Short mmCIF file of C-alpha atoms in Angstrom, two decimals:
data_model
loop_
_atom_site.label_atom_id
_atom_site.label_comp_id
_atom_site.label_asym_id
_atom_site.label_seq_id
_atom_site.Cartn_x
_atom_site.Cartn_y
_atom_site.Cartn_z
CA MET A 6 -3.40 -25.19 -34.26
CA ARG A 7 -3.24 -21.41 -33.61
CA SER A 8 -1.08 -19.65 -31.60
CA GLY A 9 -1.83 -16.54 -30.05
CA PHE A 10 1.29 -13.60 -28.20
CA VAL A 11 -0.60 -11.22 -25.78
CA CYS A 12 1.35 -8.00 -24.82
CA HIS A 13 0.89 -7.14 -21.35
CA ASN A 14 1.22 -3.47 -21.72
CA PRO A 15 2.47 -2.87 -25.24
CA ARG A 16 3.26 0.88 -23.90
CA TYR A 17 6.61 -0.59 -22.93
CA LEU A 18 7.54 -2.18 -26.47
CA PRO A 19 9.56 1.55 -28.10
CA HIS A 20 11.10 0.94 -24.83
CA ILE A 21 12.77 -2.66 -25.80
CA LYS A 22 16.10 -3.21 -24.22
CA GLY A 23 18.61 -6.12 -24.73
CA GLU A 24 17.30 -9.92 -25.68
CA ALA A 25 14.27 -12.18 -23.90
CA ASP A 26 13.99 -15.47 -22.22
CA LEU A 27 11.44 -17.68 -23.86
CA VAL A 28 9.54 -19.34 -19.85
CA TYR A 29 7.51 -22.05 -20.56
CA ARG A 30 5.38 -22.38 -16.82
CA LYS A 31 1.84 -24.25 -16.03
CA GLY A 32 1.63 -25.37 -20.58
CA LYS A 33 2.25 -21.85 -21.43
CA PHE A 34 5.11 -20.24 -22.68
CA PHE A 35 5.71 -16.74 -21.81
CA LEU A 36 7.66 -13.92 -23.03
CA PHE A 37 10.44 -12.06 -20.85
CA GLN A 38 11.23 -8.61 -21.78
CA THR A 39 13.47 -5.92 -20.17
CA VAL A 40 12.88 -2.67 -21.01
CA GLU A 41 14.05 0.48 -19.66
CA ILE A 42 11.59 4.08 -18.93
CA PRO A 43 12.85 7.18 -18.91
CA GLU A 44 11.99 9.09 -15.27
CA GLU A 45 9.72 12.40 -15.70
CA ASN A 46 11.47 15.34 -13.76
CA ILE A 47 10.27 15.52 -10.06
CA LYS A 48 8.17 17.66 -10.05
CA ASP A 49 7.92 20.79 -7.64
CA VAL A 50 4.66 20.59 -5.32
CA GLU A 51 2.90 22.59 -2.24
CA GLU A 52 0.85 19.53 -0.89
CA PHE A 53 0.90 15.87 -0.37
CA ILE A 54 -1.86 13.07 -0.57
CA GLY A 55 -1.00 11.22 3.23
CA VAL A 56 -1.35 7.74 2.76
CA ASP A 57 -2.57 5.35 5.95
CA PHE A 58 -1.83 1.80 5.73
CA GLY A 59 -4.58 0.15 8.37
CA VAL A 60 -6.35 -3.58 8.92
CA ASN A 61 -10.10 -3.20 8.50
CA ASN A 62 -9.12 -0.08 5.14
CA ILE A 63 -6.23 -1.36 2.91
CA ALA A 64 -4.88 1.94 3.18
CA THR A 65 -6.83 5.67 3.38
CA LEU A 66 -5.98 9.09 1.78
CA SER A 67 -6.16 12.45 3.46
CA ASP A 68 -8.72 13.92 0.74
CA GLY A 69 -11.40 10.55 2.71
CA ILE A 70 -11.07 8.11 0.10
CA GLN A 71 -10.25 4.96 1.40
CA TYR A 72 -10.07 1.40 -0.38
CA ASN A 73 -11.67 -1.08 1.99
CA SER A 74 -10.63 -4.90 2.62
CA LYS A 75 -14.04 -6.34 2.56
CA GLN A 76 -13.48 -8.47 -1.08
CA LEU A 77 -9.47 -8.49 0.15
CA ASP A 78 -9.90 -10.32 3.75
CA LYS A 79 -13.19 -12.68 2.09
CA VAL A 80 -10.84 -14.37 -0.62
CA ARG A 81 -8.21 -14.92 2.45
CA ASN A 82 -10.70 -16.13 4.68
CA ARG A 83 -12.13 -18.42 1.95
CA TYR A 84 -8.58 -20.01 1.00
CA SER A 85 -7.78 -19.68 4.76
CA ARG A 86 -10.93 -22.32 5.22
CA THR A 87 -9.36 -24.64 2.42
CA ARG A 88 -6.29 -24.67 3.47
CA GLN A 89 -7.56 -26.60 7.13
CA SER A 90 -9.41 -28.55 5.42
CA LEU A 91 -6.17 -30.06 3.18
CA GLN A 92 -4.03 -29.99 6.15
CA SER A 93 -6.32 -32.22 7.57
CA LYS A 94 -6.37 -34.49 5.41
CA GLY A 95 -2.84 -34.37 4.75
CA THR A 96 -2.39 -36.53 1.84
CA SER A 97 0.25 -35.20 -1.93
CA GLY A 98 -2.43 -34.59 -4.02
CA GLY A 99 -3.80 -31.91 -1.09
CA ARG A 100 0.18 -30.33 -0.67
CA LYS A 101 -0.83 -29.69 -4.36
CA CYS A 102 -3.37 -28.27 -4.18
CA LEU A 103 -2.22 -26.44 -1.50
CA LYS A 104 0.58 -24.73 -3.23
CA ARG A 105 -1.36 -23.98 -5.46
CA LEU A 106 -3.72 -21.78 -3.51
CA LYS A 107 -1.25 -19.32 -2.11
CA GLY A 108 -0.42 -18.96 -5.13
CA ARG A 109 -4.09 -17.71 -6.45
CA GLU A 110 -4.13 -16.10 -3.17
CA ALA A 111 -1.06 -14.31 -3.65
CA ARG A 112 -1.86 -13.19 -7.18
CA PHE A 113 -4.86 -11.69 -6.29
CA ALA A 114 -3.43 -9.71 -3.72
CA THR A 115 -1.04 -8.29 -5.51
CA VAL A 116 -2.59 -7.25 -8.56
CA THR A 117 -5.43 -5.13 -5.63
CA ASN A 118 -2.25 -3.83 -4.89
CA HIS A 119 -0.85 -2.59 -7.90
CA ALA A 120 -5.56 -1.55 -8.80
CA ILE A 121 -4.66 0.94 -5.59
CA ALA A 122 -1.43 2.39 -6.32
CA LYS A 123 -2.11 3.28 -10.22
CA GLN A 124 -5.65 5.51 -8.36
CA VAL A 125 -3.23 7.37 -6.15
CA VAL A 126 -0.45 7.71 -8.18
CA GLU A 127 -2.51 9.16 -11.04
CA LYS A 128 -4.40 11.67 -8.34
CA ALA A 129 -1.37 12.75 -7.26
CA LYS A 130 0.08 14.15 -10.19
CA SER A 131 -4.01 15.51 -12.06
CA LEU A 132 -4.00 16.94 -8.41
CA ASN A 133 0.20 18.52 -8.28
CA MET A 134 0.85 16.59 -5.05
CA GLY A 135 2.95 14.59 -3.57
CA ILE A 136 2.72 11.10 -1.52
CA ALA A 137 3.58 10.98 1.82
CA LEU A 138 3.70 7.27 3.34
CA GLU A 139 4.44 6.31 6.95
CA ASP A 140 7.53 4.53 7.05
CA LEU A 141 6.38 1.29 8.11
CA THR A 142 9.25 -0.83 8.41
CA GLY A 143 9.31 -3.50 11.25
CA ILE A 144 5.31 -2.92 11.86
CA ARG A 145 4.52 -6.93 12.20
CA GLU A 146 7.10 -6.87 15.39
CA ARG A 147 6.48 -3.87 16.86
CA THR A 148 2.22 -3.74 17.22
CA LYS A 149 0.02 -6.10 19.26
CA VAL A 150 -2.98 -7.89 17.68
CA ARG A 151 -6.25 -9.07 18.69
CA LYS A 152 -5.87 -12.87 18.68
CA VAL A 153 -8.37 -12.70 16.54
CA GLN A 154 -7.52 -10.23 14.30
CA ARG A 155 -3.74 -12.02 14.11
CA ARG A 156 -3.62 -13.49 10.55
CA LYS A 157 -5.39 -10.42 9.33
CA HIS A 158 -2.74 -8.12 10.87
CA HIS A 159 1.09 -10.44 9.14
CA SER A 160 -0.99 -10.83 5.66
CA TRP A 161 -0.79 -7.68 4.97
CA ALA A 162 1.21 -6.21 2.15
CA PHE A 163 3.19 -3.68 3.54
CA ALA A 164 6.26 -3.57 1.42
CA GLN A 165 4.82 -5.25 -1.68
CA LEU A 166 2.13 -1.17 -2.13
CA ARG A 167 4.72 0.38 -1.08
CA PHE A 168 6.96 -0.80 -3.32
CA PHE A 169 3.97 -0.42 -5.85
CA LEU A 170 3.66 3.44 -4.44
CA GLN A 171 7.03 4.56 -4.36
CA TYR A 172 8.03 2.26 -8.44
CA LYS A 173 4.86 4.84 -10.21
CA ALA A 174 5.71 7.68 -7.94
CA ARG A 175 8.92 7.67 -10.00
CA LEU A 176 7.97 7.15 -13.02
CA ALA A 177 5.36 9.62 -13.15
CA GLY A 178 7.50 12.06 -11.27
CA ILE A 179 6.28 12.77 -8.48
CA PRO A 180 7.52 13.47 -4.85
CA PHE A 181 7.64 10.63 -2.90
CA VAL A 182 8.07 10.86 0.89
CA MET A 183 8.53 9.06 3.92
CA VAL A 184 7.81 10.39 7.46
CA ASN A 185 7.85 8.57 10.89
CA PRO A 186 5.04 7.16 12.05
CA ARG A 187 4.94 8.21 15.51
CA TYR A 188 1.70 8.69 17.00
CA THR A 189 0.19 9.65 13.89
CA SER A 190 -2.93 8.09 14.78
CA GLN A 191 -3.20 9.56 18.28
CA THR A 192 -2.29 13.39 16.34
CA CYS A 193 -5.26 15.44 15.97
CA ASN A 194 -4.87 16.97 12.69
CA ILE A 195 -6.02 20.77 13.40
CA CYS A 196 -4.93 21.25 16.87
CA LYS A 197 -2.58 18.52 16.67
CA MET A 198 -3.28 17.65 20.74
CA ILE A 199 -2.96 14.15 21.39
CA GLY A 200 -7.37 12.87 21.10
CA HIS A 201 -8.60 9.74 21.78
CA ARG A 202 -8.56 6.85 18.78
CA LYS A 203 -11.67 4.33 19.35
CA GLY A 204 -11.90 1.88 16.79
CA PRO A 205 -13.32 3.96 13.25
CA SER A 206 -13.34 7.41 15.01
CA PHE A 207 -11.23 9.70 16.19
CA SER A 208 -11.86 12.14 18.84
CA CYS A 209 -10.07 15.12 20.35
CA PRO A 210 -10.87 17.08 23.60
CA ASN A 211 -8.88 19.68 22.92
CA CYS A 212 -11.15 21.62 19.87
CA GLY A 213 -13.54 19.55 19.53
CA ASN A 214 -12.91 17.82 16.41
CA ILE A 215 -14.70 14.17 15.70
CA SER A 216 -13.29 12.30 13.19
CA ASP A 217 -12.69 8.95 10.60
CA SER A 218 -9.62 7.45 12.91
CA ASP A 219 -8.04 6.06 8.97
CA VAL A 220 -8.94 9.94 7.99
CA ASN A 221 -7.17 12.08 10.41
CA ALA A 222 -3.74 9.09 10.93
CA ALA A 223 -3.56 10.12 7.45
CA LYS A 224 -3.81 13.77 7.26
CA ASN A 225 -0.68 13.88 9.47
CA ILE A 226 1.01 12.26 7.85
CA ALA A 227 0.82 14.52 4.65
CA GLN A 228 0.91 17.31 6.48
CA LEU A 229 4.80 15.68 7.47
CA GLY A 230 5.54 15.07 4.04
CA ILE A 231 5.77 19.01 4.07
CA ALA A 232 7.59 18.99 6.66
CA VAL A 233 9.78 16.53 5.38
CA THR A 234 10.17 19.12 1.64
CA ASP A 235 9.69 22.21 2.99
CA PRO A 236 11.38 22.06 7.43
CA GLU A 237 9.83 26.20 7.35
CA ARG A 238 6.21 25.74 5.32
CA GLY A 239 6.35 22.14 7.91
CA SER A 240 7.08 24.69 11.16
CA MET A 241 3.79 27.07 10.19
CA ILE A 242 1.33 23.91 9.86
CA CYS A 243 2.25 21.39 12.66
CA SER A 244 2.70 24.88 15.26
CA ILE A 245 2.76 22.90 18.37
CA PRO A 246 6.15 21.16 18.65
CA LEU A 247 4.89 18.01 19.23
CA MET A 248 6.59 14.48 18.54
CA PRO A 249 5.06 13.57 15.41
CA CYS A 250 6.57 16.84 14.36
CA GLN A 251 9.54 16.66 15.52
CA LEU A 252 10.65 13.71 14.30
CA ALA A 253 9.19 14.26 10.79
CA ALA A 254 11.59 17.26 10.26
CA GLY A 255 15.07 16.35 12.20
#
């Protein structure tokens, strides 16, 4: 009988520490090994990439790049229909299948978040920029959504994606900051006055700025990242003393 061994990431082999654990799961053997990876020194940066989390787009960057949730929603909707069918039957076999489906859906979301975090960190590293993110602690309790969006809203993996971005940025020596999310979606990124957000579009009656609402929010987050790390320079960018800049700088 042939046996094979697949290493998840050969780059980590030189950093192995301690003993490994052999685990048997679902008919397969897994070898879990602890590694200690040296972190790069945190770089000095002048600019930040702002990352805005959302419902229709998992993440939107301040340079306009968007990671939409269409594929993720398609998979979740399919699993949701299957769950409803199995739950209505209420059999023991159905309960076992529900457990397997939950694991598959979680793994798909995890892989998606890993891929997004990797691309954002690589972009920041290549451009010598930091990463700024909204502090969305308790966002599910603070926000209200329509009934049709409730399941999607509560399935957001905010904490997981934030964790992936944070630890990958740390390994790459990229500054990572959290900013206050208040008014980032309502403030114009150009003149800092409160504008109008309606669905995917944002408009500012003061300066005439019309842009994608998520991109506008991401640009505000990027500017707040500068304000957090360099208050003097941040105050020049956020020249109008609106709440977002005061909260971030303070």
